[in-house]
Coordinates of C-alpha atoms and ligand atoms in Angstrom, one line a residue:
M1 CA -28.0 25.5 -11.8
Y2 CA -26.1 23.4 -14.3
R3 CA -28.2 20.2 -14.0
N4 CA -30.8 18.3 -11.9
N5 CA -30.3 15.2 -13.5
T6 CA -27.4 13.4 -15.2
C7 CA -27.6 12.4 -18.9
G8 CA -28.1 8.7 -17.8
A9 CA -30.9 9.2 -15.4
L10 CA -34.1 9.9 -17.2
R11 CA -36.7 7.1 -18.0
I12 CA -40.3 7.1 -19.4
T13 CA -41.6 7.5 -15.8
D14 CA -40.0 10.9 -15.9
S15 CA -42.3 12.0 -18.7
N16 CA -43.5 15.7 -18.7
K17 CA -40.9 16.7 -16.0
E18 CA -39.0 20.0 -16.6
V19 CA -35.3 19.1 -16.5
V20 CA -32.0 20.8 -16.7
L21 CA -28.9 18.8 -18.2
S22 CA -25.3 19.6 -18.8
G23 CA -22.9 17.8 -20.9
W24 CA -21.0 17.2 -24.2
V25 CA -22.5 17.2 -27.7
H26 CA -21.8 13.7 -28.7
K27 CA -23.3 13.8 -32.0
S28 CA -26.3 15.7 -33.7
R29 CA -28.5 14.7 -36.7
D30 CA -30.0 17.4 -38.7
K31 CA -33.3 16.6 -40.3
G32 CA -34.1 20.4 -41.6
F33 CA -37.1 21.0 -39.4
V34 CA -35.9 18.9 -36.5
V35 CA -32.3 18.6 -34.9
W36 CA -31.5 15.8 -32.5
V37 CA -28.5 16.0 -30.3
D38 CA -27.0 13.2 -28.2
L39 CA -26.0 14.8 -24.9
R40 CA -23.3 12.9 -23.1
D41 CA -21.7 12.8 -19.6
R42 CA -20.0 10.1 -17.4
Y43 CA -23.4 8.6 -16.6
G44 CA -24.9 8.1 -20.3
I45 CA -26.4 9.7 -23.2
T46 CA -29.8 11.6 -23.4
Q47 CA -31.3 12.6 -26.7
L48 CA -32.3 16.1 -27.0
V49 CA -34.8 17.4 -29.5
F50 CA -35.0 20.9 -31.0
D51 CA -38.0 21.2 -33.2
Q52 CA -39.1 24.4 -35.1
E53 CA -42.9 23.7 -34.4
R54 CA -42.7 22.9 -30.7
T55 CA -39.8 25.4 -29.7
S56 CA -38.4 28.4 -31.8
A57 CA -36.6 28.6 -35.2
Q58 CA -34.0 30.6 -33.4
L59 CA -33.3 27.7 -30.9
L60 CA -33.3 25.2 -33.8
E61 CA -30.7 27.4 -35.6
K62 CA -28.5 27.5 -32.5
A63 CA -28.8 23.8 -32.1
R64 CA -27.6 23.2 -35.6
S65 CA -24.5 25.2 -35.1
L66 CA -23.2 23.1 -32.2
G67 CA -20.0 21.4 -32.9
R68 CA -19.1 18.0 -31.5
E69 CA -17.7 18.0 -27.9
S70 CA -19.0 21.3 -27.0
V71 CA -20.1 21.8 -23.6
I72 CA -23.8 22.8 -23.2
R73 CA -26.6 23.3 -20.8
V74 CA -30.2 22.7 -21.6
K75 CA -33.5 23.1 -20.0
G76 CA -36.5 21.3 -21.3
Q77 CA -39.4 18.8 -20.9
V78 CA -38.9 14.9 -20.8
I79 CA -41.1 13.6 -23.5
E80 CA -41.7 9.9 -24.9
R81 CA -39.7 9.3 -28.0
A82 CA -41.5 8.4 -31.3
S83 CA -38.9 5.9 -32.4
K84 CA -37.3 4.3 -29.2
N85 CA -33.7 3.0 -28.7
P86 CA -33.8 -0.2 -26.8
N87 CA -30.0 -0.2 -26.6
I88 CA -29.6 2.6 -24.0
P89 CA -31.2 2.9 -20.7
T90 CA -32.6 6.5 -21.6
G91 CA -33.7 5.0 -25.0
E92 CA -37.5 5.7 -24.5
I93 CA -37.4 9.3 -23.9
E94 CA -36.0 12.5 -25.2
V95 CA -35.9 16.1 -24.0
L96 CA -37.6 18.7 -25.9
V97 CA -35.4 21.6 -25.5
S98 CA -36.7 25.1 -24.6
E99 CA -33.4 26.8 -23.5
L100 CA -29.9 26.2 -24.6
T101 CA -26.6 27.7 -23.4
L102 CA -23.3 27.1 -24.9
L103 CA -20.8 26.7 -21.9
N104 CA -17.7 26.0 -23.8
E105 CA -17.1 25.5 -27.5
S106 CA -14.7 22.7 -28.5
L107 CA -12.3 22.3 -31.4
L108 CA -12.8 19.3 -33.6
P109 CA -11.3 16.5 -31.7
P110 CA -8.3 14.7 -33.2
F111 CA -10.1 11.4 -33.0
T112 CA -13.7 10.4 -32.7
I113 CA -15.0 10.1 -29.1
E114 CA -16.6 6.6 -29.8
D115 CA -16.1 3.2 -28.4
E116 CA -14.5 2.2 -31.6
T117 CA -12.3 5.2 -32.4
D118 CA -10.3 6.2 -35.3
G119 CA -7.4 7.3 -33.2
G120 CA -4.4 5.2 -32.9
E121 CA -2.6 4.8 -29.5
D122 CA 0.0 7.7 -29.9
I123 CA -2.8 10.4 -30.5
R124 CA -5.0 9.0 -27.9
M125 CA -2.3 9.3 -25.4
K126 CA -1.4 12.8 -26.4
Y127 CA -5.1 13.7 -25.8
R128 CA -5.6 11.3 -23.0
Y129 CA -8.2 13.5 -21.4
L130 CA -10.3 13.2 -24.6
D131 CA -9.7 9.4 -24.6
I132 CA -10.9 9.4 -21.0
R133 CA -14.4 10.5 -22.4
R134 CA -14.8 7.3 -24.4
N135 CA -16.6 4.6 -22.7
P136 CA -14.0 1.7 -22.8
V137 CA -11.5 3.9 -21.0
K138 CA -14.1 5.5 -18.7
E139 CA -15.3 2.1 -17.7
N140 CA -11.9 0.8 -17.0
L141 CA -11.2 3.8 -14.6
V142 CA -14.6 3.1 -12.8
F143 CA -13.7 -0.5 -12.6
R144 CA -10.5 0.3 -11.1
H145 CA -12.2 2.4 -8.5
K146 CA -14.5 -0.5 -7.6
V147 CA -11.6 -2.7 -7.1
S148 CA -9.6 -0.4 -5.0
M149 CA -12.8 0.4 -2.8
E150 CA -13.3 -3.3 -2.2
V151 CA -9.6 -3.6 -1.2
R152 CA -10.0 -1.0 1.3
K153 CA -13.3 -2.2 2.6
Y154 CA -12.0 -5.6 3.1
L155 CA -8.6 -4.7 4.7
S156 CA -10.3 -2.1 6.8
N157 CA -12.9 -4.7 8.1
Q158 CA -10.1 -7.0 8.8
G159 CA -8.3 -4.4 11.1
F160 CA -5.7 -3.1 8.7
I161 CA -4.8 0.6 9.0
D162 CA -4.1 2.7 5.9
V163 CA -0.8 4.5 6.8
E164 CA 0.9 6.8 4.3
T165 CA 4.8 6.6 3.9
P166 CA 7.0 9.2 2.4
Y167 CA 8.1 9.3 -1.2
L168 CA 11.2 11.2 -0.7
I169 CA 13.5 8.4 0.9
K170 CA 16.5 6.5 0.5
S171 CA 17.1 3.4 -1.7
T172 CA 14.9 0.5 -1.0
P173 CA 16.4 -2.5 -2.6
E174 CA 13.8 -4.3 -4.8
G175 CA 16.3 -5.1 -7.4
A176 CA 15.6 -2.1 -9.9
R177 CA 17.3 1.2 -10.1
D178 CA 16.3 4.1 -8.2
F179 CA 14.7 7.3 -9.5
L180 CA 16.5 10.1 -7.8
V181 CA 15.6 13.5 -6.7
P182 CA 18.2 16.0 -6.0
S183 CA 17.9 18.1 -2.7
R184 CA 18.3 21.7 -3.3
M185 CA 18.7 22.3 0.5
N186 CA 21.3 19.6 1.0
E187 CA 24.0 20.3 -1.6
G188 CA 25.0 17.3 -3.6
Q189 CA 22.5 14.9 -1.9
F190 CA 19.7 13.0 -3.3
Y191 CA 16.5 11.4 -2.3
A192 CA 15.4 8.2 -4.0
L193 CA 11.8 7.5 -4.8
P194 CA 10.7 4.3 -3.1
Q195 CA 10.8 1.1 -5.1
S196 CA 8.2 0.0 -2.5
P197 CA 7.7 1.2 1.2
Q198 CA 9.3 -2.1 2.3
T199 CA 11.4 -0.6 5.0
F200 CA 8.7 1.8 6.2
K201 CA 6.1 -1.0 6.6
Q202 CA 8.7 -2.9 8.5
L203 CA 9.2 0.0 10.9
L204 CA 5.7 0.5 11.3
M205 CA 5.3 -3.0 12.7
V206 CA 8.3 -2.2 15.2
G207 CA 6.1 0.8 15.9
G208 CA 3.2 -1.4 17.0
M209 CA 0.9 -0.6 14.1
D210 CA 0.1 -4.4 13.8
K211 CA -1.7 -4.5 10.6
Y212 CA -0.8 -1.8 7.9
F213 CA -1.9 -1.4 4.3
Q214 CA -1.5 1.4 1.8
I215 CA -2.6 1.6 -1.9
V216 CA 0.7 3.3 -2.8
K217 CA 2.8 4.4 -5.9
C218 CA 6.1 2.7 -6.3
F219 CA 8.9 3.8 -8.6
R220 CA 11.6 1.6 -10.4
D221 CA 13.7 2.6 -13.1
E222 CA 14.0 -0.5 -15.0
D223 CA 14.2 -0.9 -18.7
L224 CA 10.7 -1.2 -19.8
R225 CA 9.5 -4.5 -20.7
A226 CA 6.3 -4.7 -22.5
D227 CA 3.4 -3.6 -20.4
R228 CA 5.7 -2.3 -17.4
Q229 CA 5.2 1.2 -16.1
P230 CA 8.1 3.2 -14.3
E231 CA 5.6 4.1 -11.5
F232 CA 2.9 1.8 -10.6
T233 CA 0.5 0.9 -7.9
Q234 CA 0.8 -1.6 -5.1
I235 CA -1.6 -2.7 -2.4
D236 CA 1.0 -2.8 0.2
C237 CA 0.4 -4.9 3.4
E238 CA 2.3 -5.9 6.6
M239 CA 1.2 -7.8 9.8
A240 CA 3.0 -8.4 13.1
F241 CA 3.1 -11.7 15.0
V242 CA 2.2 -13.8 12.0
E243 CA 3.6 -16.9 10.4
Q244 CA 3.6 -17.5 6.7
E245 CA 0.2 -19.5 7.1
D246 CA -1.5 -16.4 8.5
I247 CA -0.5 -14.2 5.7
L248 CA -1.7 -16.9 3.0
N249 CA -4.9 -17.2 4.7
T250 CA -5.6 -13.3 5.1
F251 CA -4.8 -12.6 1.5
E252 CA -6.5 -15.6 0.2
G253 CA -9.5 -13.8 2.1
L254 CA -8.8 -10.7 0.1
T255 CA -8.4 -12.4 -3.2
R256 CA -11.8 -14.4 -2.6
H257 CA -13.7 -11.2 -1.6
L258 CA -12.5 -9.3 -4.8
L259 CA -13.4 -12.3 -7.0
K260 CA -16.9 -12.5 -5.4
E261 CA -17.6 -8.9 -5.2
I262 CA -16.1 -8.0 -8.4
K263 CA -16.8 -10.9 -10.7
G264 CA -19.2 -13.0 -8.9
V265 CA -16.9 -15.8 -8.8
E266 CA -16.4 -18.3 -6.0
V267 CA -13.1 -19.9 -5.7
D268 CA -12.8 -23.1 -3.6
T269 CA -9.2 -23.8 -3.2
F270 CA -6.0 -22.0 -3.7
P271 CA -3.6 -24.7 -4.4
R272 CA -0.2 -24.4 -3.1
I273 CA 2.8 -25.5 -5.0
T274 CA 6.5 -25.2 -4.3
F275 CA 8.8 -23.1 -6.5
D276 CA 10.7 -26.2 -7.3
D277 CA 7.4 -28.0 -8.2
A278 CA 6.2 -25.1 -10.4
M279 CA 9.4 -25.1 -12.3
K280 CA 9.4 -28.8 -12.8
R281 CA 5.8 -29.1 -13.8
Y282 CA 5.1 -25.8 -15.7
G283 CA 8.8 -24.4 -16.3
N284 CA 7.6 -21.2 -14.9
D285 CA 7.3 -19.7 -11.2
K286 CA 3.9 -18.2 -12.4
P287 CA 2.1 -21.1 -13.9
D288 CA -1.3 -20.7 -15.6
I289 CA -3.3 -23.7 -14.1
R290 CA -6.6 -22.9 -16.0
F291 CA -5.3 -25.7 -18.4
G292 CA -3.3 -28.8 -18.1
M293 CA -0.4 -29.6 -20.5
E294 CA 1.8 -30.3 -17.5
F295 CA 5.5 -31.1 -18.4
G296 CA 6.5 -34.6 -18.5
E297 CA 10.2 -35.4 -18.1
L298 CA 11.5 -37.9 -20.5
N299 CA 15.1 -38.3 -19.7
K300 CA 14.5 -41.9 -18.4
V301 CA 12.6 -43.0 -21.4
A302 CA 14.2 -41.0 -24.1
Q303 CA 17.8 -41.0 -23.5
H304 CA 20.4 -43.8 -24.4
K305 CA 18.3 -44.8 -27.4
G306 CA 20.8 -43.7 -30.1
F307 CA 19.3 -40.1 -30.5
N308 CA 22.5 -38.0 -29.8
V309 CA 20.7 -34.8 -29.3
F310 CA 18.7 -36.2 -26.4
N311 CA 21.4 -38.2 -25.0
S312 CA 23.7 -35.1 -24.6
A313 CA 20.9 -32.9 -23.1
E314 CA 20.5 -32.2 -19.4
L315 CA 16.7 -32.3 -19.8
V316 CA 14.6 -33.9 -22.1
V317 CA 10.9 -32.6 -21.4
G318 CA 7.5 -32.7 -23.4
I319 CA 4.1 -31.6 -23.1
A320 CA 0.8 -33.2 -24.7
V321 CA -1.2 -30.7 -26.7
P322 CA -4.8 -31.8 -26.7
G323 CA -6.3 -32.7 -30.0
A324 CA -3.4 -31.4 -31.9
A325 CA -2.4 -34.8 -33.6
T326 CA -4.3 -33.5 -36.7
Y327 CA -1.8 -30.6 -37.2
T328 CA -0.5 -30.7 -40.7
R329 CA 3.1 -30.9 -41.5
K330 CA 3.0 -27.3 -42.4
E331 CA 1.4 -26.5 -39.2
I332 CA 4.1 -28.3 -37.2
D333 CA 6.9 -26.7 -39.1
A334 CA 5.5 -23.4 -38.3
L335 CA 5.5 -24.4 -34.6
I336 CA 9.2 -25.5 -34.9
D337 CA 10.0 -22.2 -36.4
W338 CA 8.1 -20.3 -33.5
V339 CA 10.2 -22.2 -30.9
K340 CA 13.4 -21.4 -32.8
R341 CA 12.6 -17.6 -32.8
P342 CA 15.3 -15.7 -30.9
Q343 CA 12.8 -14.8 -28.2
V344 CA 12.2 -18.5 -27.3
G345 CA 15.5 -19.8 -28.3
A346 CA 15.0 -23.4 -28.8
K347 CA 17.4 -25.4 -31.2
G348 CA 14.6 -27.6 -32.5
M349 CA 11.6 -29.5 -31.6
V350 CA 10.7 -33.3 -31.7
Y351 CA 7.1 -34.2 -32.1
V352 CA 4.9 -37.3 -31.7
K353 CA 1.4 -37.7 -33.2
C354 CA -0.8 -40.0 -30.9
N355 CA -2.9 -41.4 -33.6
E356 CA -6.6 -42.3 -32.8
D357 CA -5.8 -46.1 -33.5
G358 CA -3.3 -46.1 -30.7
S359 CA -0.2 -45.9 -32.8
F360 CA 2.5 -43.2 -32.9
K361 CA 3.9 -41.1 -35.6
S362 CA 7.0 -39.2 -34.7
S363 CA 9.8 -37.1 -36.1
V364 CA 12.3 -39.4 -34.6
D365 CA 10.8 -42.8 -35.6
K366 CA 14.4 -43.8 -36.7
F367 CA 15.5 -44.0 -33.2
Y368 CA 12.3 -44.9 -31.1
A369 CA 10.0 -47.9 -31.2
Q370 CA 6.2 -47.7 -30.7
E371 CA 6.7 -48.9 -27.0
D372 CA 9.1 -46.0 -26.5
L373 CA 6.8 -43.4 -27.7
A374 CA 4.0 -45.0 -25.7
N375 CA 6.3 -44.3 -22.5
W376 CA 6.6 -40.7 -23.7
A377 CA 2.8 -40.6 -23.9
K378 CA 2.6 -42.0 -20.4
E379 CA 4.9 -39.5 -19.0
T380 CA 3.3 -36.3 -20.6
G381 CA -0.3 -37.8 -20.1
A382 CA -1.0 -37.8 -23.8
K383 CA -4.1 -39.4 -25.1
A384 CA -5.1 -40.5 -28.6
G385 CA -5.5 -37.5 -30.8
D386 CA -2.9 -35.4 -28.9
L387 CA 0.4 -34.0 -30.1
I388 CA 3.5 -34.3 -27.9
C389 CA 6.0 -31.5 -28.5
V390 CA 9.4 -32.2 -27.0
L391 CA 12.4 -29.8 -26.2
S392 CA 15.9 -30.6 -24.9
G393 CA 18.8 -28.9 -23.6
E394 CA 20.1 -27.2 -20.4
V395 CA 17.5 -27.6 -17.7
N396 CA 16.5 -23.9 -17.1
K397 CA 16.4 -22.7 -20.6
T398 CA 14.7 -25.7 -21.8
R399 CA 12.1 -25.4 -19.1
A400 CA 11.6 -21.6 -20.1
Q401 CA 11.4 -22.5 -23.7
L402 CA 8.7 -25.3 -23.1
S403 CA 6.8 -22.9 -20.9
A404 CA 6.6 -20.2 -23.8
L405 CA 5.5 -23.0 -26.1
R406 CA 2.8 -24.2 -23.5
M407 CA 1.5 -20.7 -23.1
E408 CA 1.4 -20.0 -26.8
L409 CA -0.4 -23.1 -27.7
A410 CA -3.0 -22.6 -24.8
E411 CA -3.5 -19.1 -26.3
R412 CA -4.0 -20.6 -29.8
L413 CA -6.3 -23.3 -28.5
G414 CA -8.5 -20.9 -26.6
L415 CA -7.6 -22.3 -23.2
R416 CA -6.8 -19.2 -21.4
N417 CA -10.3 -18.1 -20.9
P418 CA -10.6 -14.7 -19.3
D419 CA -13.7 -15.4 -17.4
E420 CA -12.1 -18.3 -15.5
F421 CA -9.9 -17.6 -12.6
A422 CA -7.4 -20.0 -11.1
P423 CA -5.3 -18.5 -8.2
L424 CA -2.6 -20.4 -6.5
W425 CA 0.3 -19.8 -4.1
V426 CA 3.8 -20.6 -5.1
I427 CA 5.8 -21.0 -2.0
D428 CA 9.5 -21.9 -0.8
F429 CA 11.3 -19.7 -3.1
P430 CA 15.1 -19.9 -3.0
L431 CA 16.3 -17.2 -0.8
L432 CA 19.2 -16.2 -3.2
E433 CA 19.6 -16.0 -6.9
H434 CA 22.8 -16.5 -8.6
D435 CA 23.7 -13.8 -11.0
E436 CA 25.6 -15.4 -14.0
E437 CA 27.2 -12.1 -15.1
T438 CA 28.4 -11.0 -11.9
G439 CA 29.0 -14.3 -10.2
H440 CA 27.2 -13.0 -7.1
Y441 CA 24.2 -14.0 -5.3
H442 CA 21.4 -11.4 -4.8
A443 CA 18.2 -11.8 -2.9
M444 CA 15.6 -13.5 -4.9
H445 CA 12.8 -11.4 -3.2
H446 CA 14.6 -8.7 -1.2
P447 CA 17.2 -8.6 1.5
F448 CA 14.8 -8.6 4.4
T449 CA 13.2 -11.8 3.5
S450 CA 13.9 -14.6 6.1
P451 CA 15.4 -17.9 5.5
K452 CA 13.3 -21.1 6.3
P453 CA 13.8 -22.1 9.8
G454 CA 17.0 -24.0 10.4
Q455 CA 18.6 -23.0 7.0
L456 CA 20.7 -20.2 8.0
E457 CA 23.7 -22.3 8.3
L458 CA 23.4 -23.6 4.8
L459 CA 24.1 -20.1 3.6
D460 CA 28.0 -20.8 4.1
T461 CA 28.0 -24.0 2.5
D462 CA 25.3 -24.0 -0.4
P463 CA 23.7 -20.7 -0.5
G464 CA 21.6 -21.5 -3.6
A465 CA 19.8 -24.3 -1.8
V466 CA 18.6 -22.0 0.9
K467 CA 14.8 -21.7 0.9
A468 CA 13.0 -18.6 1.9
N469 CA 9.8 -17.9 3.8
A470 CA 8.6 -16.2 0.6
Y471 CA 5.5 -16.5 -1.5
D472 CA 3.8 -15.4 -4.5
L473 CA 0.0 -15.2 -5.4
V474 CA -0.3 -16.2 -9.0
L475 CA -3.5 -15.7 -11.0
N476 CA -4.0 -16.9 -14.6
G477 CA -0.3 -17.1 -15.3
N478 CA 0.5 -13.7 -13.7
E479 CA 2.3 -12.9 -10.5
I480 CA -0.3 -10.6 -8.7
G481 CA 1.3 -10.5 -5.4
G482 CA 4.4 -11.5 -3.5
G483 CA 5.9 -11.2 0.0
S484 CA 7.7 -12.9 2.7
I485 CA 8.1 -13.4 6.4
R486 CA 10.8 -10.9 7.5
I487 CA 14.1 -11.2 9.3
H488 CA 13.4 -9.3 12.6
D489 CA 16.7 -9.5 14.5
K490 CA 19.8 -7.5 13.9
E491 CA 22.2 -10.7 13.7
T492 CA 20.3 -12.5 11.1
Q493 CA 19.9 -9.4 9.1
A494 CA 23.6 -8.6 9.3
I495 CA 24.4 -12.2 8.1
M496 CA 22.1 -11.6 5.2
F497 CA 23.7 -8.5 4.1
K498 CA 27.1 -10.1 4.4
H499 CA 26.0 -12.8 2.1
L500 CA 24.7 -10.3 -0.3
G501 CA 28.0 -8.7 -0.6
F502 CA 27.4 -5.6 1.6
T503 CA 30.4 -4.5 3.7
E504 CA 29.4 -3.9 7.5
E505 CA 30.0 -0.1 6.6
E506 CA 27.8 -0.3 3.5
A507 CA 25.0 -2.2 5.3
K508 CA 25.2 0.4 8.2
N509 CA 25.1 3.4 5.8
Q510 CA 22.1 2.0 3.8
F511 CA 20.0 0.3 6.4
G512 CA 21.5 1.3 9.7
F513 CA 18.1 2.7 10.6
L514 CA 16.5 -0.7 10.3
M515 CA 19.1 -2.6 12.1
D516 CA 18.8 0.0 15.0
A517 CA 15.1 -0.5 15.0
F518 CA 15.5 -4.2 15.3
Q519 CA 17.3 -3.6 18.6
Y520 CA 14.2 -2.0 20.2
G521 CA 11.8 -4.9 20.3
A522 CA 11.0 -5.8 16.7
P523 CA 8.0 -8.1 16.6
P524 CA 8.0 -11.1 14.2
H525 CA 6.4 -9.7 11.1
G526 CA 5.7 -10.5 7.4
G527 CA 3.8 -9.0 4.6
I528 CA 2.8 -9.0 0.9
A529 CA 2.4 -6.6 -1.8
F530 CA -0.1 -6.9 -4.8
G531 CA 0.4 -5.1 -8.2
L532 CA -3.0 -3.2 -8.2
D533 CA -2.6 -2.3 -12.1
R534 CA -2.2 -5.9 -13.1
L535 CA -4.8 -7.3 -10.6
V536 CA -7.3 -4.9 -12.0
A537 CA -6.4 -5.6 -15.7
I538 CA -6.9 -9.4 -15.0
L539 CA -10.1 -8.9 -13.3
G540 CA -11.2 -6.8 -16.1
G541 CA -10.6 -9.7 -18.4
Q542 CA -7.7 -7.6 -20.2
E543 CA -4.0 -7.9 -20.8
T544 CA -2.7 -4.4 -20.7
I545 CA -2.2 -2.5 -17.6
R546 CA -2.0 0.8 -19.4
D547 CA -5.8 0.6 -20.2
F548 CA -6.5 0.8 -16.5
I549 CA -4.2 3.8 -15.8
A550 CA -5.7 7.3 -16.2
F551 CA -2.4 8.8 -17.5
P552 CA 0.1 6.0 -18.3
K553 CA 3.5 6.3 -19.7
N554 CA 4.4 4.9 -23.0
N555 CA 7.1 2.1 -23.8
S556 CA 9.9 4.8 -23.5
G557 CA 8.6 5.8 -20.0
R558 CA 7.4 9.2 -21.4
D559 CA 4.2 10.9 -20.8
V560 CA 3.5 12.3 -24.2
M561 CA 0.7 14.5 -23.0
I562 CA 2.5 16.5 -20.6
D563 CA 5.9 15.8 -22.3
A564 CA 7.8 14.4 -19.6
P565 CA 10.6 13.9 -18.7
A566 CA 11.9 17.1 -20.0
T567 CA 15.1 19.3 -19.8
I568 CA 15.2 21.9 -17.0
D569 CA 16.7 25.4 -17.5
S570 CA 20.2 26.3 -16.3
E571 CA 18.9 28.3 -13.3
Q572 CA 17.2 25.3 -12.0
L573 CA 20.3 23.1 -12.3
K574 CA 22.4 25.6 -10.5
E575 CA 20.0 25.8 -7.7
L576 CA 20.4 22.1 -7.4
H577 CA 24.1 22.3 -7.7
L578 CA 24.0 20.1 -10.8
K579 CA 26.0 20.0 -14.0
L580 CA 25.0 18.1 -17.1
D581 CA 27.7 16.0 -18.7
L582 CA 26.0 14.7 -21.8
Ligands
LIG601 N1 7.9 -5.1 -1.0 C1 7.8 -6.2 -1.7 C2 7.7 -5.9 -3.2 O1 7.5 -4.9 -3.6 C3 6.6 -6.9 -1.2 C4 6.8 -7.5 0.2 O2 7.7 -8.2 0.4 O3 5.8 -7.4 0.9 O4 7.8 -7.0 -4.0

């Protein structure tokens, strides 16, 4: 027997019991006549004591020679500690060891297995199995397990069936590149790994499954922006005979359940805001609404007063930063430099200090009277003591820049409280997005998303104006889920493909199976997918998804532990009928 208790289990009430424990040598203290060893496993730490008077000198010697992270098994008696440690649950007892077996010796680990380790990210990723022994990583994985169990519990109770879909498939257009897998048995042909199970879940609806879910890996070969993984996990869902309202209610329910069970937080309402409004009020389709600083559009009150920069701008827009009227010249200059960084890209920033006495002091006093600035304050909701920051230029760019500034200032002001949760739905997304580079339209969500009723005709005349039955669930400034009501008839789907630039032939080749299925009684259906990695990180009050993935990839998409991707030998290439051209 290796153990009859874990290292986190024993309490003072277990005193005198004979126990067997197994685990890792966390650390030891050698006082000469007595040696203490902290024995660790997933459940906690139990102190072992070896003492020459109560056990044997030989055993003491053996304990003394134990290296960190060695795996041992001990037998002994639970006794009350002389000096107790109130910081750990087993802190009142120790185990007086009578038998010690070294199960496996360990090399000296390349970093300390402590909550605060001396190991940098690279080395910890290379030895991720050692990193996982550390509490912060272990706890994150346990936390992720809890979240995914609650998801399964909730959805299963709501009648959703967990169905697996294949990984070796054909392209699913979610807007990224596919990861391809050559087929040995089918010369010159390739599978694509799913960017999502989108078409399969729709086929499951045609198959009458009615409510489907799956916690599933998706693969997208994108340039890795910060904190993206080439393979990531979705909570993927689809329902038949539903309208948008049914989906929103169901997944509001799931989100409520998770917030309550995992965080003990009850959320009253999930506000709904249209995409257009989100862009107007926050410059962002995933607004963080834990704090205000809503945009105030100033074209009416700031243009045609002699200030050319504003006169020639498509949009003049500002935010009121609470309590920031006290910023020094130096602080404001630093802020201006911040918005001018290439990552943000503003040309400059105009500011107004709203003084406590009701007067205003701005960087454009030459052009604007106090009444003008009072109007700016009104539009941005600024109060005495606030600082109004104003940007101007082309609409979309300026909004994105001011949104970046809003988030940065909120972070600096401590307004992005990780213990507060403010979910909302963003609805009525545009169906299509114009690609500046190619001049083409592509699906903003994906090509299976249905336009809002009655808008199909608009596709010919004003494609950019067509709204979709698509929705995103946003939590604390992150898109945690997104989905749509789908097209479920062949004709509409064909029109969509045409507008997305597919020839009939191409559409048939790529999605013929779906179009075929639509001819055999496809029910109206819709769904959503949540990004599990991000959701878990947010619920865990953290930013980086990598911290919640057991074996993540680095920023170049590499797994540095197993050293993948890697080259393959010429035999394998031949088998696959592949030649490299590097
Ligand atoms: N397949 C979509 C995605 O991965 C989600 C959905 O429409 O259900 O974003």
